Amino acid sequence: MATLTSSPAVAAAAVRPRRRRLKDSPALLWVTTPLLLLAFFGVWKLYTVLFDVSPLLLPPPEQVARALWDLLGQDYLYTALYFTLYETIVGFGLAAVVGIALGIILGRARVLERILSPFLVATQVVPKVAIVPLFLLWFGFGATSKIFMAAIIAFFVMMQNTILGIRSIDPGHRDLMRVIQAPWWKRVISLDVPSSMPYVLTGVELGIVFAITGAVVGEYLGGNDGLGALAVVMLSSLRTDLLFATVIVMTLLGFALYAIVAGIRRFAIPWHESSGRTTSL
Amino acid sequence: MSAPADRIASELTELPVDRSVTMTEPNRRTGTPSGAGIDLEGVGKTYVTDAGNVLALKPTDLKIKPGEFVVLLGPSGCGKTTLLRMLAGLITPTEGVITINGRPLFNERTEQPSRDALGDLGFVFQQATLMPWRSVWRNIALPLETRGVKKAERRERAEQLAAQVGLSDFLDHRPRALSGGMQQRVAIARALAHEPSILLMDEPFGALDAMTRDNMNEMLQKLWMETGKTVVLVTHSISEAVFLADRIVLLSPRPGRVQDIVDVDIARPRTLDTAKQDRFNELVVRLRGQLGEVSA
Ligand SMILES: Nc1ncnc2c1ncn2[C@@H]1O[C@H](COP(=O)(O)OP(=O)(O)OP(=O)(O)O)[C@@H](O)[C@H]1O
Ligand SMILES: [Mg+2]
């Protein structure tokens, strides 16, 4: 009896350290992600077979894979990809500069923030999709209208996070800078920037994802270039498999941009708790 | 020996135990006072908050001589931090005038502190307020950066100061890797970095264990005797006050006001043995009585 009751405890003691190591290690994702993807494709395939779904509505995974392979061999994909990437990055850059600068100013000047906040919130509550026709009217069907679309969607999160970052500066640190008689530029370089950096980078992480959404939505609704326009073409020629493949390419692009920004975070603020973990969107 | 134990041991042994200097110097002071004189005339502070006004400090008169070591002693909430922050120009008094070396600290019209009057000031906050993104040595050297000191020189000075507070092994660590007491010692080193003529300390040793605290007290006394800084130090500890002070300013509980000023007429350098002297204990007992009286 005694041996029986003690054996589970021994087993648990032997197993626990290894399990804990796996739980904390980055290798965990390398194991779980393929497994989850496999399960996802399995369910997908099963569904199309069991319910005999028309490939026009939902093509089976292997057909999408073939379409993706075809698509990757086409020059027009890379032209579209380049276009979307260009719009996203320029729009994001614009939003980052304006959003962070405005965030710093509004973070400092509370009165100004209160005065402007209704207008800033208004830019966010207006359904963005509804502004696209207006942008097309103003900036034409080329890249400019999409750049502005990407920028206007991305700018708000970056501004908000910057404001939060400036507000979160430890008042003790502010006192310290006053006591050592630091001039304003020294305070900006040595306190404001590093202290608000974690917040700003969170905004930037979200901003890049929002920017790509903005660019693609813009392309959907007008113009002939970019991944969004490509998706529209696939849809109107009833190539659902290629539409899926296009969406997958968009997803991969988003992932790549996010990974770059998240990598910057780890590099830029190694001292912060958040480094080593990525923000969940 | 395990690594942490090693660390603690090195921490304790590396604290300034250079008592030879204090032993061989019978004279009271080696340095001529380089510190500044501070004058308070009717200085009081009322905080205005949404929940109403808080009278933190009643009008206070106090003359601090250049190179004097003044200790502010009083129960929690009696306005010690408030007083110290006004001396540092961080908050504006609601009444009265503060002058440093004859110059008014606050511009009467703008109510802003004047740079000239402040001069070089070192402040040890009640919390360590280290910058988590800077290594220990760069935290210590921060005040030197605004004074255009070259990097190699900053590093050298930081090493010197870290040795003084017993943290030579932690120069390149980040503050997060340090205990609370160690962080506070970094903050003390930082306040000394630019050799300020006035040193304001808000319960600098509150987070330290008794042994480290004794060591730090001796270090501070030695430093003060060598440099002749004007020091204003806040503490809750009566024995620490008697050990360090030329004069003890006893504050009464809320609303704070000066209840008594006690001259500490014990020869320097004071050592751990000083605490056994009758005069030392007399003063401790007297102050304890006065503190008990006011809080009763
Ligand atoms: N920023 C503030 N706003 C309003 N009231 C304040 C503020 N700072 C301090 N007070 C009040 O002023 C009084 C004195 O505070 P102070 O911090 O100077 O006390 P203290 O003597 O340093 O206490 P302790 O020993 O606990 O640090 C307290 O009653 C406190 O409530
Ligand atoms: Mg205090």
Coordinates of C-alpha atoms and ligand atoms in Angstrom, one line a residue:
Chain A
M1 CA 0.0 0.0 0.0
A2 CA 2.7 2.3 1.0
T3 CA 4.6 1.8 -2.3
L4 CA 1.4 2.4 -4.2
T5 CA 0.7 5.7 -2.7
S6 CA 4.2 7.0 -3.0
S7 CA 4.8 6.1 -6.6
P8 CA 2.7 8.9 -8.2
A9 CA 4.5 11.4 -6.1
V10 CA 7.9 10.1 -7.3
A11 CA 6.7 10.1 -10.9
A12 CA 5.4 13.6 -10.6
A13 CA 8.7 14.8 -9.1
A14 CA 10.6 13.2 -11.9
V15 CA 8.5 14.7 -14.6
R16 CA 7.9 18.2 -13.3
P17 CA 11.2 19.8 -14.1
R18 CA 11.2 18.8 -17.7
R19 CA 7.7 20.0 -18.2
R20 CA 8.4 23.3 -16.7
R21 CA 11.3 23.8 -18.9
L22 CA 9.2 23.1 -22.0
K23 CA 6.5 25.5 -20.8
D24 CA 8.9 28.4 -20.5
S25 CA 11.1 27.7 -23.5
P26 CA 10.6 29.4 -26.9
A27 CA 10.8 26.0 -28.5
L28 CA 7.2 25.4 -27.2
L29 CA 5.8 27.4 -30.1
W30 CA 7.8 25.4 -32.6
V31 CA 6.1 22.3 -31.4
T32 CA 2.5 23.6 -30.9
T33 CA 2.2 25.8 -33.9
P34 CA 2.6 23.1 -36.6
L35 CA 0.4 20.8 -34.6
L36 CA -2.4 23.3 -34.3
L37 CA -2.0 24.2 -38.0
L38 CA -2.2 20.5 -38.9
A39 CA -5.4 20.1 -36.8
F40 CA -6.8 23.2 -38.5
F41 CA -6.2 21.8 -42.0
G42 CA -7.5 18.5 -41.0
V43 CA -10.8 19.9 -39.8
W44 CA -11.0 22.1 -42.9
K45 CA -10.5 19.1 -45.3
L46 CA -12.9 16.9 -43.3
Y47 CA -15.6 19.6 -43.6
T48 CA -15.2 20.0 -47.3
V49 CA -15.4 16.2 -47.8
L50 CA -18.2 15.4 -45.3
F51 CA -20.5 18.2 -46.4
D52 CA -19.5 18.1 -50.1
V53 CA -18.8 21.8 -50.2
S54 CA -18.5 23.4 -53.6
P55 CA -14.8 24.4 -54.2
L56 CA -16.2 27.7 -55.3
L57 CA -17.3 28.4 -51.7
L58 CA -14.5 26.7 -49.8
P59 CA -11.8 24.9 -51.8
P60 CA -10.1 22.1 -49.9
P61 CA -6.7 22.9 -48.4
E62 CA -4.6 21.0 -50.9
Q63 CA -6.3 23.0 -53.7
V64 CA -5.4 26.3 -51.9
A65 CA -1.9 25.0 -51.4
R66 CA -1.6 24.4 -55.2
A67 CA -3.1 27.8 -55.9
L68 CA -0.6 29.4 -53.5
W69 CA 2.3 27.6 -55.2
D70 CA 1.1 28.8 -58.6
L71 CA 0.6 32.3 -57.3
L72 CA 4.1 32.4 -55.8
G73 CA 5.4 31.7 -59.3
Q74 CA 3.6 34.7 -60.8
D75 CA 5.3 38.1 -61.4
Y76 CA 2.2 40.0 -60.8
L77 CA 2.1 38.8 -57.2
Y78 CA 5.4 40.4 -56.5
T79 CA 4.3 43.6 -58.2
A80 CA 1.2 43.7 -56.0
L81 CA 3.2 42.7 -52.9
Y82 CA 5.7 45.5 -53.5
F83 CA 2.8 48.0 -53.9
T84 CA 1.1 47.0 -50.7
L85 CA 4.4 47.0 -48.8
Y86 CA 5.3 50.4 -50.2
E87 CA 1.9 51.9 -49.2
T88 CA 2.0 50.2 -45.8
I89 CA 5.5 51.4 -44.9
V90 CA 5.0 55.0 -46.2
G91 CA 1.6 55.3 -44.5
F92 CA 3.0 53.7 -41.3
G93 CA 6.0 56.0 -41.3
L94 CA 3.8 59.1 -41.8
A95 CA 1.5 57.9 -39.0
A96 CA 4.5 57.1 -36.7
V97 CA 6.0 60.6 -37.1
V98 CA 2.8 62.5 -36.7
G99 CA 1.4 60.1 -34.0
I100 CA 4.5 60.1 -31.8
A101 CA 5.1 63.8 -32.2
L102 CA 1.5 64.6 -31.4
G103 CA 1.6 62.1 -28.6
I104 CA 4.6 63.8 -27.0
I105 CA 3.1 67.2 -27.3
L106 CA -0.3 66.2 -26.0
G107 CA 1.2 64.1 -23.3
R108 CA 2.9 67.2 -21.9
A109 CA 0.1 69.7 -22.5
R110 CA -3.0 68.3 -20.8
V111 CA -5.1 71.3 -21.6
L112 CA -4.3 71.0 -25.3
E113 CA -5.2 67.3 -25.2
R114 CA -8.5 68.1 -23.6
I115 CA -9.3 70.7 -26.2
L116 CA -8.3 68.5 -29.1
S117 CA -9.5 65.1 -27.9
P118 CA -13.0 65.3 -29.4
F119 CA -11.5 65.8 -32.8
L120 CA -9.0 63.1 -32.4
V121 CA -11.6 60.7 -31.2
A122 CA -13.8 61.7 -34.1
T123 CA -11.1 60.7 -36.6
Q124 CA -11.3 57.3 -35.0
V125 CA -15.1 56.8 -34.7
V126 CA -15.8 57.7 -38.3
P127 CA -16.1 54.4 -40.1
K128 CA -12.8 54.4 -42.0
V129 CA -14.2 52.4 -44.9
A130 CA -16.6 55.2 -45.5
I131 CA -13.8 57.7 -46.0
V132 CA -12.1 55.7 -48.7
P133 CA -14.3 57.0 -51.5
L134 CA -13.5 60.5 -50.3
F135 CA -9.8 59.8 -50.3
L136 CA -10.1 58.3 -53.8
L137 CA -11.8 61.6 -54.9
W138 CA -9.1 63.7 -53.3
F139 CA -5.9 61.7 -53.9
G140 CA -6.9 59.6 -57.0
F141 CA -6.7 55.8 -57.5
G142 CA -3.0 55.6 -57.1
A143 CA -0.9 54.9 -54.1
T144 CA -1.5 58.2 -52.3
S145 CA -5.1 57.5 -51.2
K146 CA -4.0 54.1 -49.8
I147 CA -1.0 55.7 -48.0
F148 CA -3.4 58.1 -46.3
M149 CA -5.7 55.3 -45.5
A150 CA -3.0 53.3 -43.8
A151 CA -1.7 56.3 -42.0
I152 CA -5.1 57.4 -40.6
I153 CA -5.8 54.0 -39.2
A154 CA -2.4 53.5 -37.7
F155 CA -1.8 56.9 -36.3
F156 CA -4.2 56.9 -33.4
V157 CA -2.8 53.9 -31.5
M158 CA 0.7 55.2 -31.8
M159 CA -0.4 58.6 -30.5
Q160 CA -2.5 57.2 -27.6
N161 CA 0.4 54.9 -26.5
T162 CA 2.9 57.8 -26.7
I163 CA 0.6 60.0 -24.6
L164 CA 0.3 57.2 -22.1
G165 CA 4.1 56.7 -22.1
I166 CA 4.8 60.4 -21.4
R167 CA 2.2 60.4 -18.6
S168 CA 3.7 57.3 -17.0
I169 CA 7.1 58.9 -16.4
D170 CA 7.9 58.5 -12.8
P171 CA 7.5 61.9 -11.0
G172 CA 10.5 61.0 -8.9
H173 CA 12.6 60.8 -12.1
R174 CA 11.3 64.2 -13.1
D175 CA 12.3 65.6 -9.7
L176 CA 15.7 64.0 -10.2
M177 CA 16.3 65.7 -13.5
R178 CA 15.3 69.0 -11.9
V179 CA 17.6 68.5 -9.0
I180 CA 20.6 67.8 -11.2
Q181 CA 19.6 70.9 -13.2
A182 CA 19.4 69.1 -16.5
P183 CA 18.5 71.3 -19.4
W184 CA 15.3 70.4 -21.3
W185 CA 17.1 68.5 -24.1
K186 CA 18.9 66.4 -21.6
R187 CA 15.6 65.5 -19.9
V188 CA 14.1 64.5 -23.3
I189 CA 17.1 62.3 -24.2
S190 CA 17.8 60.8 -20.8
L191 CA 14.3 60.5 -19.4
D192 CA 11.3 61.1 -21.7
V193 CA 12.6 58.9 -24.5
P194 CA 13.8 55.9 -22.7
S195 CA 11.0 56.0 -20.1
S196 CA 8.2 56.1 -22.6
M197 CA 9.9 53.8 -25.1
P198 CA 8.1 50.6 -24.0
Y199 CA 4.7 52.3 -24.5
V200 CA 5.7 53.9 -27.9
L201 CA 6.9 50.5 -29.1
T202 CA 3.7 48.9 -28.1
G203 CA 1.9 51.5 -30.2
V204 CA 4.3 50.9 -33.1
E205 CA 3.7 47.1 -32.9
L206 CA -0.1 47.7 -33.2
G207 CA 0.4 50.5 -35.7
I208 CA 2.2 48.4 -38.3
V209 CA -0.6 45.9 -38.2
F210 CA -3.2 48.6 -38.5
A211 CA -1.3 50.2 -41.4
I212 CA -1.3 47.0 -43.5
T213 CA -5.1 46.7 -42.9
G214 CA -5.6 50.3 -44.0
A215 CA -3.6 49.8 -47.2
V216 CA -5.4 46.6 -48.1
V217 CA -8.8 48.0 -47.4
G218 CA -8.0 51.0 -49.6
E219 CA -6.9 48.7 -52.4
Y220 CA -10.1 46.6 -52.1
L221 CA -12.2 49.6 -52.7
G222 CA -10.5 51.4 -55.5
G223 CA -7.5 51.1 -57.9
N224 CA -5.8 48.3 -59.7
D225 CA -2.7 47.7 -57.7
G226 CA -1.7 45.9 -54.6
L227 CA -2.8 42.7 -52.8
G228 CA -6.2 44.0 -52.0
A229 CA -6.9 44.8 -55.7
L230 CA -5.5 41.3 -56.6
A231 CA -8.0 39.7 -54.2
V232 CA -10.8 41.6 -55.9
V233 CA -9.6 40.2 -59.3
M234 CA -9.5 36.7 -57.9
L235 CA -13.0 37.1 -56.5
S236 CA -14.5 38.5 -59.7
S237 CA -13.0 35.6 -61.8
L238 CA -14.4 33.2 -59.3
R239 CA -11.0 31.7 -58.3
T240 CA -11.7 31.2 -54.7
D241 CA -8.6 29.1 -54.2
L242 CA -6.4 32.0 -55.5
L243 CA -8.4 34.4 -53.3
F244 CA -7.5 32.2 -50.3
A245 CA -3.9 32.1 -51.5
T246 CA -3.8 35.9 -51.7
V247 CA -5.1 36.3 -48.2
I248 CA -2.4 33.9 -47.0
V249 CA 0.2 36.1 -48.6
M250 CA -1.3 39.2 -46.9
T251 CA -1.2 37.3 -43.6
L252 CA 2.5 36.4 -44.1
L253 CA 3.3 40.0 -45.0
G254 CA 1.6 41.2 -41.8
F255 CA 3.5 38.6 -39.8
A256 CA 6.8 39.6 -41.2
L257 CA 6.3 43.3 -40.5
Y258 CA 5.1 42.5 -37.0
A259 CA 8.1 40.3 -36.3
I260 CA 10.5 43.0 -37.4
V261 CA 8.9 45.6 -35.1
A262 CA 8.8 43.1 -32.2
G263 CA 12.4 42.3 -32.8
I264 CA 13.3 46.0 -32.5
R265 CA 11.5 46.0 -29.2
R266 CA 13.8 43.3 -27.8
F267 CA 16.8 45.1 -29.1
A268 CA 15.8 48.6 -28.0
I269 CA 14.6 48.0 -24.5
P270 CA 16.3 45.0 -23.1
W271 CA 15.8 46.4 -19.6
H272 CA 12.0 46.3 -19.8
E273 CA 9.9 43.4 -18.5
S274 CA 8.1 43.2 -21.8
S275 CA 11.2 42.3 -23.8
G276 CA 11.3 38.6 -24.6
R277 CA 7.5 38.6 -24.7
T278 CA 5.6 39.9 -27.6
T279 CA 2.4 41.9 -27.2
S280 CA -0.7 39.9 -28.0
L281 CA -2.9 41.8 -30.4
Chain B
M1 CA 30.0 29.0 -0.2
S2 CA 27.1 29.6 -2.4
A3 CA 27.0 32.6 -4.8
P4 CA 24.5 34.7 -3.0
A5 CA 26.2 34.2 0.4
D6 CA 29.4 35.2 -1.3
R7 CA 27.8 38.3 -2.5
I8 CA 26.5 39.3 0.9
A9 CA 29.8 38.6 2.5
S10 CA 31.6 40.8 0.0
E11 CA 29.0 43.4 0.4
L12 CA 29.6 43.6 4.1
T13 CA 33.4 43.5 4.0
E14 CA 33.6 45.9 1.2
L15 CA 31.8 48.7 3.0
P16 CA 34.0 51.5 3.9
V17 CA 35.9 50.3 6.9
D18 CA 38.7 52.8 6.5
R19 CA 38.6 53.9 10.1
S20 CA 42.3 54.6 10.1
V21 CA 41.7 58.1 8.8
T22 CA 39.2 59.0 11.4
M23 CA 41.4 57.5 14.1
T24 CA 44.5 59.5 13.3
E25 CA 42.8 62.8 12.9
P26 CA 42.1 64.3 16.2
N27 CA 41.0 67.7 14.9
R28 CA 37.3 68.3 14.3
R29 CA 37.4 69.3 10.6
T30 CA 40.0 68.9 7.9
G31 CA 38.3 70.7 5.1
T32 CA 37.3 74.3 5.2
P33 CA 33.6 74.6 4.7
S34 CA 32.8 74.7 1.0
G35 CA 29.1 74.4 1.8
A36 CA 26.5 77.1 1.5
G37 CA 24.5 78.8 4.2
I38 CA 20.7 78.4 4.1
D39 CA 18.3 80.8 5.6
L40 CA 14.6 80.2 6.2
E41 CA 12.4 83.0 7.3
G42 CA 8.8 82.1 8.1
V43 CA 8.8 79.4 5.5
G44 CA 5.5 77.4 5.5
K45 CA 3.7 75.2 3.1
T46 CA 0.0 74.5 2.6
Y47 CA -0.9 71.9 0.0
V48 CA -4.0 72.7 -2.0
T49 CA -5.8 69.6 -3.1
D50 CA -9.3 68.6 -4.3
A51 CA -10.0 67.2 -0.9
G52 CA -9.2 70.4 0.8
N53 CA -6.1 72.3 2.1
V54 CA -3.4 70.4 4.0
L55 CA -1.2 72.5 6.3
A56 CA 2.0 70.6 6.0
L57 CA 4.4 73.0 7.7
K58 CA 3.8 76.0 9.9
P59 CA 6.0 79.1 9.3
T60 CA 9.5 78.1 10.3
D61 CA 12.6 80.1 11.0
L62 CA 16.0 78.3 10.6
K63 CA 19.5 79.4 9.9
I64 CA 21.9 76.7 8.6
K65 CA 25.5 77.8 8.6
P66 CA 27.9 76.9 5.8
G67 CA 29.3 73.4 6.3
E68 CA 26.8 72.6 9.1
F69 CA 25.3 69.1 9.5
V70 CA 21.6 69.5 10.4
V71 CA 19.3 66.6 11.0
L72 CA 15.5 67.0 10.8
L73 CA 13.9 64.6 13.2
G74 CA 10.2 64.0 13.7
P75 CA 7.3 61.6 13.4
S76 CA 5.9 60.5 10.1
G77 CA 3.8 63.1 8.2
C78 CA 5.3 66.1 10.1
G79 CA 6.5 67.8 6.9
K80 CA 10.2 66.7 6.8
T81 CA 10.1 65.8 3.1
T82 CA 8.1 68.9 2.4
L83 CA 10.8 71.1 4.0
L84 CA 13.6 69.3 2.2
R85 CA 11.8 69.5 -1.2
M86 CA 11.4 73.3 -0.7
L87 CA 15.1 73.6 0.0
A88 CA 15.8 71.8 -3.3
G89 CA 13.5 74.1 -5.2
L90 CA 11.2 71.3 -6.1
I91 CA 8.1 72.8 -4.5
T92 CA 7.4 76.5 -3.8
P93 CA 6.7 77.6 -0.2
T94 CA 3.3 79.2 0.3
E95 CA 4.8 81.7 2.7
G96 CA 8.2 83.0 3.7
V97 CA 11.5 83.3 2.0
I98 CA 14.4 80.9 1.6
T99 CA 17.8 82.3 0.8
I100 CA 21.0 80.3 -0.1
N101 CA 24.3 82.1 0.3
G102 CA 22.3 85.3 0.5
R103 CA 20.5 84.8 -2.8
P104 CA 16.7 84.2 -2.7
L105 CA 15.9 80.7 -3.8
F106 CA 12.6 81.5 -5.4
N107 CA 12.0 84.3 -7.9
E108 CA 9.3 86.3 -6.2
R109 CA 7.3 87.0 -9.3
T110 CA 7.6 83.7 -11.2
E111 CA 7.9 81.5 -8.1
Q112 CA 10.5 79.5 -10.0
P113 CA 13.7 78.4 -8.3
S114 CA 16.8 80.3 -9.4
R115 CA 19.7 78.3 -10.8
D116 CA 22.3 80.6 -9.3
A117 CA 20.9 80.2 -5.8
L118 CA 20.6 76.4 -6.1
G119 CA 24.2 76.0 -7.3
D120 CA 25.3 72.5 -7.0
L121 CA 22.8 70.4 -5.1
G122 CA 22.8 66.7 -4.3
F123 CA 19.5 65.1 -3.3
V124 CA 18.9 61.6 -2.0
F125 CA 15.2 60.9 -2.3
Q126 CA 13.1 58.8 0.1
Q127 CA 12.8 56.3 -2.8
A128 CA 16.0 55.3 -4.7
T129 CA 14.5 56.6 -8.1
L130 CA 17.2 54.8 -10.2
M131 CA 16.6 54.6 -13.9
P132 CA 16.0 51.0 -14.8
W133 CA 17.4 51.3 -18.3
R134 CA 20.8 52.5 -17.0
S135 CA 23.4 50.4 -15.5
V136 CA 24.6 51.1 -11.9
W137 CA 27.6 53.1 -13.0
R138 CA 25.6 55.2 -15.5
N139 CA 23.0 55.9 -12.8
I140 CA 25.8 57.2 -10.5
A141 CA 27.3 59.3 -13.3
L142 CA 24.1 60.9 -14.4
P143 CA 24.7 64.3 -12.7
L144 CA 28.1 64.5 -14.4
E145 CA 26.5 64.2 -17.9
T146 CA 24.8 67.5 -17.6
R147 CA 28.1 69.1 -16.6
G148 CA 30.0 68.0 -19.7
V149 CA 32.3 65.5 -18.0
K150 CA 34.0 63.1 -20.5
K151 CA 32.9 59.5 -20.4
A152 CA 36.2 58.0 -19.2
E153 CA 36.3 60.4 -16.4
R154 CA 32.6 59.7 -15.5
R155 CA 33.4 56.0 -15.4
E156 CA 36.4 56.6 -13.1
R157 CA 34.4 58.8 -10.7
A158 CA 31.5 56.2 -10.7
E159 CA 34.0 53.5 -9.8
Q160 CA 35.4 55.6 -7.0
L161 CA 31.9 56.3 -5.6
A162 CA 30.7 52.7 -5.9
A163 CA 33.7 51.6 -3.9
Q164 CA 32.8 54.2 -1.2
V165 CA 29.3 52.7 -0.9
G166 CA 30.5 49.1 -1.2
L167 CA 29.1 48.3 -4.6
S168 CA 32.2 47.9 -6.7
D169 CA 31.1 44.5 -8.0
F170 CA 27.8 45.8 -9.4
L171 CA 28.9 48.6 -11.6
D172 CA 27.6 47.1 -14.8
H173 CA 24.5 45.5 -13.3
R174 CA 21.1 47.0 -13.9
P175 CA 19.3 48.4 -10.8
R176 CA 16.7 45.6 -11.0
A177 CA 19.4 43.1 -10.0
L178 CA 20.0 45.0 -6.7
S179 CA 18.3 44.8 -3.4
G180 CA 16.4 47.8 -2.0
G181 CA 19.3 48.8 0.3
M182 CA 21.8 48.4 -2.5
Q183 CA 19.7 50.6 -4.7
Q184 CA 19.5 53.2 -2.0
R185 CA 23.3 53.2 -1.8
V186 CA 23.5 53.8 -5.5
A187 CA 21.2 56.7 -5.1
I188 CA 23.6 58.1 -2.4
A189 CA 26.6 57.7 -4.7
R190 CA 24.7 59.5 -7.4
A191 CA 23.9 62.4 -5.2
L192 CA 27.6 62.8 -4.4
A193 CA 28.8 62.4 -8.0
H194 CA 29.1 66.1 -8.8
E195 CA 30.5 67.1 -5.4
P196 CA 27.6 69.2 -4.5
S197 CA 28.1 72.0 -1.9
I198 CA 24.7 71.2 -0.4
L199 CA 23.6 67.6 0.3
L200 CA 19.9 67.0 1.1
M201 CA 19.0 63.5 2.2
D202 CA 15.6 62.2 2.8
E203 CA 15.8 59.1 5.1
P204 CA 18.7 57.8 3.0
F205 CA 19.4 54.9 5.3
G206 CA 15.8 53.9 6.1
A207 CA 16.0 50.7 3.9
L208 CA 19.3 49.5 5.3
D209 CA 20.0 46.9 8.0
A210 CA 21.6 48.1 11.2
M211 CA 25.1 47.1 10.4
T212 CA 25.2 48.6 7.0
R213 CA 23.5 51.6 8.4
D214 CA 26.3 52.1 10.9
N215 CA 28.9 51.8 8.2
M216 CA 27.1 54.3 6.0
N217 CA 26.8 56.8 8.9
E218 CA 30.5 56.6 9.5
M219 CA 31.1 57.0 5.7
L220 CA 28.9 60.0 5.6
Q221 CA 30.5 61.6 8.6
K222 CA 34.0 61.1 7.1
L223 CA 32.9 62.5 3.8
W224 CA 31.4 65.5 5.4
M225 CA 34.4 66.1 7.5
E226 CA 36.7 66.0 4.5
T227 CA 34.6 68.1 2.2
G228 CA 32.8 70.6 4.4
K229 CA 29.5 70.2 2.6
T230 CA 26.3 71.6 4.1
V231 CA 24.2 68.6 4.9
V232 CA 20.5 68.5 5.8
L233 CA 19.4 64.9 6.6
V234 CA 16.0 63.6 7.5
T235 CA 15.6 60.6 9.7
H236 CA 13.2 58.8 12.1
S237 CA 16.1 57.4 14.1
I238 CA 17.0 59.3 17.2
S239 CA 20.4 57.6 17.6
E240 CA 21.3 58.2 14.0
A241 CA 20.4 61.9 14.5
V242 CA 22.6 62.2 17.5
F243 CA 25.4 60.4 15.8
L244 CA 25.5 62.6 12.8
A245 CA 24.2 66.0 13.7
D246 CA 25.7 69.3 14.7
R247 CA 22.2 70.4 15.3
I248 CA 18.9 68.5 15.5
V249 CA 15.8 70.2 14.4
L250 CA 12.9 68.5 16.2
L251 CA 9.6 68.8 14.4
S252 CA 6.2 68.3 16.0
P253 CA 3.5 66.1 14.4
R254 CA 1.0 67.4 11.9
P255 CA 0.8 70.2 11.2
G256 CA 4.6 70.4 11.4
R257 CA 6.4 73.1 13.2
V258 CA 9.8 73.4 14.9
Q259 CA 9.4 72.2 18.4
D260 CA 13.0 72.4 19.5
I261 CA 16.5 72.7 18.2
V262 CA 19.1 70.7 20.0
D263 CA 22.9 71.2 19.8
V264 CA 24.9 68.0 19.7
D265 CA 28.0 68.9 21.6
I266 CA 29.9 65.6 21.1
A267 CA 33.4 65.7 19.7
R268 CA 34.1 64.4 16.2
P269 CA 35.0 62.1 14.7
R270 CA 32.3 60.1 16.4
T271 CA 32.6 56.3 16.3
L272 CA 30.5 53.4 17.3
D273 CA 32.0 53.7 20.7
T274 CA 30.5 57.2 21.0
A275 CA 27.2 55.6 21.4
K276 CA 28.4 54.3 24.8
Q277 CA 29.1 57.8 26.1
D278 CA 26.9 59.3 28.8
R279 CA 26.3 62.5 26.8
F280 CA 25.2 60.5 23.8
N281 CA 22.7 58.6 25.8
E282 CA 21.5 61.7 27.7
L283 CA 20.7 63.3 24.3
V284 CA 18.9 60.2 23.1
V285 CA 16.8 59.9 26.2
R286 CA 16.0 63.6 26.1
L287 CA 14.9 63.5 22.5
R288 CA 12.9 60.4 23.0
G289 CA 11.1 62.1 25.8
Q290 CA 10.4 65.1 23.6
L291 CA 9.2 63.0 20.7
G292 CA 7.0 60.9 23.0
E293 CA 5.6 64.1 24.6
V294 CA 4.5 65.6 21.3
S295 CA 3.0 62.4 20.0
A296 CA 1.1 61.7 23.2
Ligands
LIG1 N1 1.7 66.5 -2.7 C1 1.0 66.6 -1.6 N2 -0.3 67.0 -1.7 C2 -1.1 67.1 -0.6 N3 -0.6 66.9 0.7 C3 0.7 66.5 0.8 C4 1.5 66.3 -0.3 N4 2.7 65.9 0.1 C5 2.6 65.8 1.4 N5 1.4 66.2 1.9 C6 0.9 66.2 3.3 O1 1.8 67.0 4.0 C7 2.2 66.4 5.2 C8 3.6 66.3 5.4 O2 4.1 65.4 4.4 P1 5.6 65.0 4.3 O3 5.8 64.1 3.1 O4 6.4 66.2 4.3 O5 5.9 64.2 5.7 P2 7.2 63.5 6.2 O6 7.6 64.2 7.5 O7 8.2 63.5 5.2 O8 6.7 62.0 6.6 P3 7.4 60.6 6.5 O9 8.4 60.6 7.6 O10 6.3 59.6 6.6 O11 8.1 60.6 5.1 C9 1.4 65.1 5.3 O12 0.3 65.2 6.1 C10 0.9 64.8 3.9 O13 -0.3 64.3 3.9
MG2 MG 9.1 61.9 4.1

